[in-house]
Amino acid sequence: MIISIINLKGGVGKTTTAIALATAAQRDGKDVEVYDTDPQSSASLWAMSAEESGDALPFPVIPANIATVRAAERKCKGDQAKWVVIDCPPNGHVMDEAMRVADMVIVPTTTGPADMVKAFETAETLSSRGIYYAILMTRTVARTLTLRQSLSELEERGASYFDAQIPNREALKNFFGNSFGDDLFGYEGVYEETKEGLEDGD
Ligand SMILES: Nc1ncnc2c1ncn2[C@@H]1O[C@H](COP(=O)(O)OP(=O)(O)OP(=O)(O)O)[C@@H](O)[C@H]1O
Ligand SMILES: [Mg+2]
């Protein structure tokens, strides 16, 4: 399977989602690789830092480009046992290619009107290309007006979204450069929904 993590906006939790989802998939016995297509190299730096501190990530993080993304399409698109999770920059040809080859695109977004506008723009691009996607709300704060409004906007627009939400947690922020422990901060649910969605799509 190829799961691409995409949002036209930066700083919304894409890299965190890629690493946490890959961790959940690896723990469920999938053969996982993360492809880092972002020139900022955040996922690669995360993996390098984890390795240097003796806490290596349980899957490879591979710098990738349009050619490697295309090769992944040949290698594992639709293959249930192999998961390639592609962490993307917020624009550019490699992001377009990662969209095209994906079995599913996850669109992480922070909540609030301005952030949701970008998530819907991303979702519309994906829908217009016939690509299966779901929006994932990250850094949520329970029982806030912002969260309620963002949820009702998702409903009103008929967008596809995860029931699971990722709460705003200082501890999660501090995971950059480390492996995850037992707690995946809600990403267990994201993994389960992703897996179910992909199975239903077959
Ligand atoms: N649920 C969360 N709770 C608290 N902090 C979070 C959460 N998710 C992500 N962060 C923090 O928010 C920042 C942005 O997250 P991340 O790097 O995953 O986003 P990104 O979309 O990949 O950003 P970029 O566009 O720069 O690649 C990071 O400092 C990260 O540690
Ligand atoms: Mg990133």
mmCIF file of C-alpha atoms and ligand atoms in Angstrom:
data_model
loop_
_atom_site.group_PDB
_atom_site.id
_atom_site.type_symbol
_atom_site.label_atom_id
_atom_site.label_comp_id
_atom_site.label_asym_id
_atom_site.label_seq_id
_atom_site.Cartn_x
_atom_site.Cartn_y
_atom_site.Cartn_z
ATOM 1 C CA MET A 1 0.000 0.000 0.000
ATOM 2 C CA ILE A 2 1.090 3.578 -0.586
ATOM 3 C CA ILE A 3 -0.145 6.139 1.916
ATOM 4 C CA SER A 4 0.801 9.726 1.152
ATOM 5 C CA ILE A 5 0.639 12.423 3.826
ATOM 6 C CA ILE A 6 -0.319 15.683 2.171
ATOM 7 C CA ASN A 7 -1.546 19.165 2.987
ATOM 8 C CA LEU A 8 -0.942 22.327 0.960
ATOM 9 C CA LYS A 9 -0.218 24.006 4.304
ATOM 10 C CA GLY A 10 2.937 23.501 6.380
ATOM 11 C CA GLY A 11 3.307 22.758 10.083
ATOM 12 C CA VAL A 12 0.076 20.742 10.379
ATOM 13 C CA GLY A 13 1.539 17.445 11.630
ATOM 14 C CA LYS A 14 2.421 15.680 8.364
ATOM 15 C CA THR A 15 5.816 14.369 9.461
ATOM 16 C CA THR A 16 4.553 13.404 12.921
ATOM 17 C CA THR A 17 1.671 11.543 11.255
ATOM 18 C CA ALA A 18 4.020 9.745 8.840
ATOM 19 C CA ILE A 19 6.309 8.508 11.623
ATOM 20 C CA ALA A 20 3.514 7.567 14.051
ATOM 21 C CA LEU A 21 1.426 5.796 11.390
ATOM 22 C CA ALA A 22 4.481 3.892 10.181
ATOM 23 C CA THR A 23 5.159 2.847 13.787
ATOM 24 C CA ALA A 24 1.605 1.520 14.199
ATOM 25 C CA ALA A 25 1.804 -0.347 10.878
ATOM 26 C CA GLN A 26 5.173 -1.866 11.760
ATOM 27 C CA ARG A 27 3.788 -3.040 15.114
ATOM 28 C CA ASP A 28 0.937 -4.716 13.247
ATOM 29 C CA GLY A 29 3.445 -6.726 11.212
ATOM 30 C CA LYS A 30 3.514 -4.682 8.006
ATOM 31 C CA ASP A 31 6.726 -4.344 6.042
ATOM 32 C CA VAL A 32 7.075 -0.547 6.372
ATOM 33 C CA GLU A 33 9.207 2.134 4.758
ATOM 34 C CA VAL A 34 8.852 5.897 5.102
ATOM 35 C CA TYR A 35 9.762 7.939 2.031
ATOM 36 C CA ASP A 36 10.922 11.461 2.803
ATOM 37 C CA THR A 37 10.187 13.669 -0.213
ATOM 38 C CA ASP A 38 10.421 16.972 1.682
ATOM 39 C CA PRO A 39 13.534 19.112 1.009
ATOM 40 C CA GLN A 40 13.385 20.100 4.702
ATOM 41 C CA SER A 41 14.228 16.417 5.411
ATOM 42 C CA SER A 42 12.370 16.417 8.731
ATOM 43 C CA ALA A 43 11.561 12.697 8.640
ATOM 44 C CA SER A 44 15.161 11.784 7.724
ATOM 45 C CA LEU A 45 16.513 14.040 10.462
ATOM 46 C CA TRP A 46 14.077 12.449 12.912
ATOM 47 C CA ALA A 47 15.377 8.976 11.979
ATOM 48 C CA MET A 48 19.021 10.069 12.128
ATOM 49 C CA SER A 49 18.602 11.683 15.508
ATOM 50 C CA ALA A 50 16.812 8.592 16.884
ATOM 51 C CA GLU A 51 19.592 6.355 15.622
ATOM 52 C CA GLU A 52 22.289 8.576 17.126
ATOM 53 C CA SER A 53 20.619 8.445 20.518
ATOM 54 C CA GLY A 54 20.451 4.626 20.411
ATOM 55 C CA ASP A 55 16.678 4.603 19.940
ATOM 56 C CA ALA A 56 16.453 3.866 16.200
ATOM 57 C CA LEU A 57 13.076 3.933 14.455
ATOM 58 C CA PRO A 58 11.786 0.412 13.721
ATOM 59 C CA PHE A 59 11.608 1.050 9.935
ATOM 60 C CA PRO A 60 13.820 2.742 7.348
ATOM 61 C CA VAL A 61 13.302 6.388 6.403
ATOM 62 C CA ILE A 62 14.475 6.864 2.836
ATOM 63 C CA PRO A 63 15.131 10.156 1.036
ATOM 64 C CA ALA A 64 12.900 9.986 -2.029
ATOM 65 C CA ASN A 65 12.147 11.861 -5.232
ATOM 66 C CA ILE A 66 9.824 11.521 -8.222
ATOM 67 C CA ALA A 67 11.735 8.507 -9.550
ATOM 68 C CA THR A 68 11.682 6.581 -6.260
ATOM 69 C CA VAL A 69 7.998 7.394 -5.750
ATOM 70 C CA ARG A 70 7.278 5.979 -9.224
ATOM 71 C CA ALA A 71 9.316 2.897 -8.407
ATOM 72 C CA ALA A 72 7.247 2.427 -5.220
ATOM 73 C CA GLU A 73 4.146 2.429 -7.382
ATOM 74 C CA ARG A 74 5.470 -0.526 -9.376
ATOM 75 C CA LYS A 75 6.773 -2.278 -6.260
ATOM 76 C CA CYS A 76 3.899 -2.096 -3.824
ATOM 77 C CA LYS A 77 0.761 -0.247 -4.899
ATOM 78 C CA GLY A 78 -2.166 -2.337 -3.648
ATOM 79 C CA ASP A 79 0.127 -4.785 -1.812
ATOM 80 C CA GLN A 80 -1.495 -5.256 1.625
ATOM 81 C CA ALA A 81 1.651 -6.441 3.412
ATOM 82 C CA LYS A 82 3.984 -3.686 2.280
ATOM 83 C CA TRP A 83 3.364 -0.134 3.421
ATOM 84 C CA VAL A 84 5.169 2.863 1.987
ATOM 85 C CA VAL A 85 4.272 6.035 3.886
ATOM 86 C CA ILE A 86 5.257 9.155 1.931
ATOM 87 C CA ASP A 87 5.936 12.358 3.879
ATOM 88 C CA CYS A 88 5.433 15.275 1.482
ATOM 89 C CA PRO A 89 6.318 18.938 1.176
ATOM 90 C CA PRO A 90 3.329 21.317 0.855
ATOM 91 C CA ASN A 91 3.696 21.709 -2.936
ATOM 92 C CA GLY A 92 5.655 20.702 -6.028
ATOM 93 C CA HIS A 93 5.950 17.890 -8.567
ATOM 94 C CA VAL A 94 6.958 15.222 -6.082
ATOM 95 C CA MET A 95 3.850 15.974 -4.009
ATOM 96 C CA ASP A 96 1.726 15.616 -7.159
ATOM 97 C CA GLU A 97 3.381 12.295 -7.910
ATOM 98 C CA ALA A 98 2.854 11.093 -4.326
ATOM 99 C CA MET A 99 -0.841 11.976 -4.738
ATOM 100 C CA ARG A 100 -1.088 10.109 -8.006
ATOM 101 C CA VAL A 101 0.445 6.846 -6.803
ATOM 102 C CA ALA A 102 -1.310 6.750 -3.401
ATOM 103 C CA ASP A 103 -3.776 4.046 -2.414
ATOM 104 C CA MET A 104 -4.866 6.617 0.169
ATOM 105 C CA VAL A 105 -3.932 10.193 1.050
ATOM 106 C CA ILE A 106 -4.103 11.387 4.645
ATOM 107 C CA VAL A 107 -4.607 15.141 5.024
ATOM 108 C CA PRO A 108 -3.567 16.158 8.533
ATOM 109 C CA THR A 109 -4.832 19.571 9.550
ATOM 110 C CA THR A 110 -4.802 21.728 12.598
ATOM 111 C CA THR A 111 -8.258 23.068 13.487
ATOM 112 C CA GLY A 112 -9.570 26.607 13.112
ATOM 113 C CA PRO A 113 -11.071 28.400 10.118
ATOM 114 C CA ALA A 114 -7.863 29.420 8.321
ATOM 115 C CA ASP A 115 -6.280 25.969 8.611
ATOM 116 C CA MET A 116 -9.458 24.194 7.539
ATOM 117 C CA VAL A 117 -9.602 26.304 4.363
ATOM 118 C CA LYS A 118 -6.295 24.788 3.239
ATOM 119 C CA ALA A 119 -7.394 21.278 4.210
ATOM 120 C CA PHE A 120 -10.569 21.657 2.104
ATOM 121 C CA GLU A 121 -8.537 23.030 -0.780
ATOM 122 C CA THR A 122 -6.313 19.941 -0.542
ATOM 123 C CA ALA A 123 -9.365 17.670 -0.281
ATOM 124 C CA GLU A 124 -10.966 19.271 -3.343
ATOM 125 C CA THR A 125 -7.804 18.739 -5.376
ATOM 126 C CA LEU A 126 -7.779 15.079 -4.311
ATOM 127 C CA SER A 127 -11.504 14.562 -5.046
ATOM 128 C CA SER A 128 -11.200 16.163 -8.452
ATOM 129 C CA ARG A 129 -8.458 13.669 -9.281
ATOM 130 C CA GLY A 130 -10.499 10.734 -7.970
ATOM 131 C CA ILE A 131 -8.010 10.005 -5.169
ATOM 132 C CA TYR A 132 -9.169 8.293 -1.970
ATOM 133 C CA TYR A 133 -8.406 10.519 1.026
ATOM 134 C CA ALA A 134 -9.415 11.403 4.577
ATOM 135 C CA ILE A 135 -8.788 14.540 6.643
ATOM 136 C CA LEU A 136 -7.189 14.024 10.056
ATOM 137 C CA MET A 137 -7.607 16.678 12.732
ATOM 138 C CA THR A 138 -4.389 17.143 14.706
ATOM 139 C CA ARG A 139 -3.414 19.163 17.757
ATOM 140 C CA THR A 140 -7.059 19.219 18.833
ATOM 141 C CA VAL A 141 -8.185 20.653 22.153
ATOM 142 C CA ALA A 142 -11.282 18.906 23.505
ATOM 143 C CA ARG A 143 -14.515 20.808 24.136
ATOM 144 C CA THR A 144 -13.450 23.970 22.331
ATOM 145 C CA LEU A 145 -15.565 26.002 19.941
ATOM 146 C CA THR A 146 -12.770 25.706 17.368
ATOM 147 C CA LEU A 147 -13.011 21.916 17.388
ATOM 148 C CA ARG A 148 -16.822 21.909 17.236
ATOM 149 C CA GLN A 149 -16.852 24.354 14.337
ATOM 150 C CA SER A 150 -14.183 22.437 12.431
ATOM 151 C CA LEU A 151 -16.140 19.197 12.864
ATOM 152 C CA SER A 152 -19.400 20.705 11.688
ATOM 153 C CA GLU A 153 -17.661 22.201 8.669
ATOM 154 C CA LEU A 154 -16.342 18.747 7.762
ATOM 155 C CA GLU A 155 -19.902 17.429 7.998
ATOM 156 C CA GLU A 156 -21.439 20.298 6.049
ATOM 157 C CA ARG A 157 -18.999 19.952 3.206
ATOM 158 C CA GLY A 158 -19.377 16.171 3.096
ATOM 159 C CA ALA A 159 -15.604 15.751 3.382
ATOM 160 C CA SER A 160 -14.104 12.381 4.198
ATOM 161 C CA TYR A 161 -12.472 12.472 7.646
ATOM 162 C CA PHE A 162 -11.090 10.250 10.418
ATOM 163 C CA ASP A 163 -13.162 9.633 13.543
ATOM 164 C CA ALA A 164 -9.836 9.523 15.381
ATOM 165 C CA GLN A 165 -8.347 12.883 16.332
ATOM 166 C CA ILE A 166 -4.840 13.650 17.538
ATOM 167 C CA PRO A 167 -4.857 15.770 20.676
ATOM 168 C CA ASN A 168 -2.467 18.637 21.221
ATOM 169 C CA ARG A 169 0.191 17.123 23.516
ATOM 170 C CA GLU A 170 3.481 18.531 24.614
ATOM 171 C CA ALA A 171 4.741 14.947 24.953
ATOM 172 C CA LEU A 172 4.035 14.302 21.289
ATOM 173 C CA LYS A 173 5.993 17.387 20.293
ATOM 174 C CA ASN A 174 8.959 16.023 22.206
ATOM 175 C CA PHE A 175 8.933 12.770 20.243
ATOM 176 C CA PHE A 176 10.833 14.369 17.384
ATOM 177 C CA GLY A 177 14.108 12.433 17.205
ATOM 178 C CA ASN A 178 12.828 9.493 19.268
ATOM 179 C CA SER A 179 10.920 6.267 18.761
ATOM 180 C CA PHE A 180 7.393 6.053 20.109
ATOM 181 C CA GLY A 181 6.683 4.128 23.313
ATOM 182 C CA ASP A 182 3.441 2.276 24.029
ATOM 183 C CA ASP A 183 1.317 5.392 23.627
ATOM 184 C CA LEU A 184 0.725 6.453 20.030
ATOM 185 C CA PHE A 185 -1.470 9.412 21.093
ATOM 186 C CA GLY A 186 -4.446 8.378 18.968
ATOM 187 C CA TYR A 187 -2.455 7.260 15.931
ATOM 188 C CA GLU A 188 -3.414 3.632 16.755
ATOM 189 C CA GLY A 189 -6.967 4.626 15.759
ATOM 190 C CA VAL A 190 -5.725 6.408 12.638
ATOM 191 C CA TYR A 191 -3.895 3.236 11.612
ATOM 192 C CA GLU A 192 -6.966 1.035 12.189
ATOM 193 C CA GLU A 193 -9.208 3.359 10.183
ATOM 194 C CA THR A 194 -6.617 3.581 7.400
ATOM 195 C CA LYS A 195 -6.336 -0.193 7.225
ATOM 196 C CA GLU A 196 -10.120 -0.638 7.183
ATOM 197 C CA GLY A 197 -10.513 2.039 4.525
ATOM 198 C CA LEU A 198 -7.921 0.388 2.321
ATOM 199 C CA GLU A 199 -9.506 -3.038 2.767
ATOM 200 C CA ASP A 200 -12.951 -1.666 1.891
ATOM 201 C CA GLY A 201 -11.517 -0.025 -1.192
ATOM 202 C CA ASP A 202 -10.326 -3.331 -2.658
HETATM 203 N N1 LIG B 1 -0.488 16.439 18.302
HETATM 204 C C1 LIG B 1 0.507 17.302 18.499
HETATM 205 N N2 LIG B 1 0.639 17.932 19.691
HETATM 206 C C2 LIG B 1 1.620 18.832 19.900
HETATM 207 N N3 LIG B 1 2.542 19.171 18.988
HETATM 208 C C3 LIG B 1 2.466 18.570 17.777
HETATM 209 C C4 LIG B 1 1.458 17.606 17.464
HETATM 210 N N4 LIG B 1 1.651 17.184 16.181
HETATM 211 C C5 LIG B 1 2.714 17.848 15.712
HETATM 212 N N5 LIG B 1 3.209 18.686 16.662
HETATM 213 C C6 LIG B 1 4.328 19.616 16.529
HETATM 214 O O1 LIG B 1 3.963 20.611 15.560
HETATM 215 C C7 LIG B 1 5.068 20.945 14.730
HETATM 216 C C8 LIG B 1 4.739 20.639 13.278
HETATM 217 O O2 LIG B 1 4.532 19.230 13.160
HETATM 218 P P1 LIG B 1 5.120 18.426 11.914
HETATM 219 O O3 LIG B 1 6.543 18.719 11.711
HETATM 220 O O4 LIG B 1 4.696 17.014 12.089
HETATM 221 O O5 LIG B 1 4.253 19.126 10.777
HETATM 222 P P2 LIG B 1 4.539 19.182 9.202
HETATM 223 O O6 LIG B 1 3.197 19.382 8.569
HETATM 224 O O7 LIG B 1 5.316 18.003 8.774
HETATM 225 O O8 LIG B 1 5.412 20.487 9.057
HETATM 226 P P3 LIG B 1 6.271 20.955 7.779
HETATM 227 O O9 LIG B 1 5.295 21.630 6.861
HETATM 228 O O10 LIG B 1 7.270 21.899 8.371
HETATM 229 O O11 LIG B 1 6.867 19.731 7.149
HETATM 230 C C9 LIG B 1 6.253 20.145 15.270
HETATM 231 O O12 LIG B 1 6.941 20.928 16.200
HETATM 232 C C10 LIG B 1 5.571 18.955 15.965
HETATM 233 O O13 LIG B 1 6.373 18.394 16.975
HETATM 234 MG MG MG B 2 7.070 17.830 7.680
#
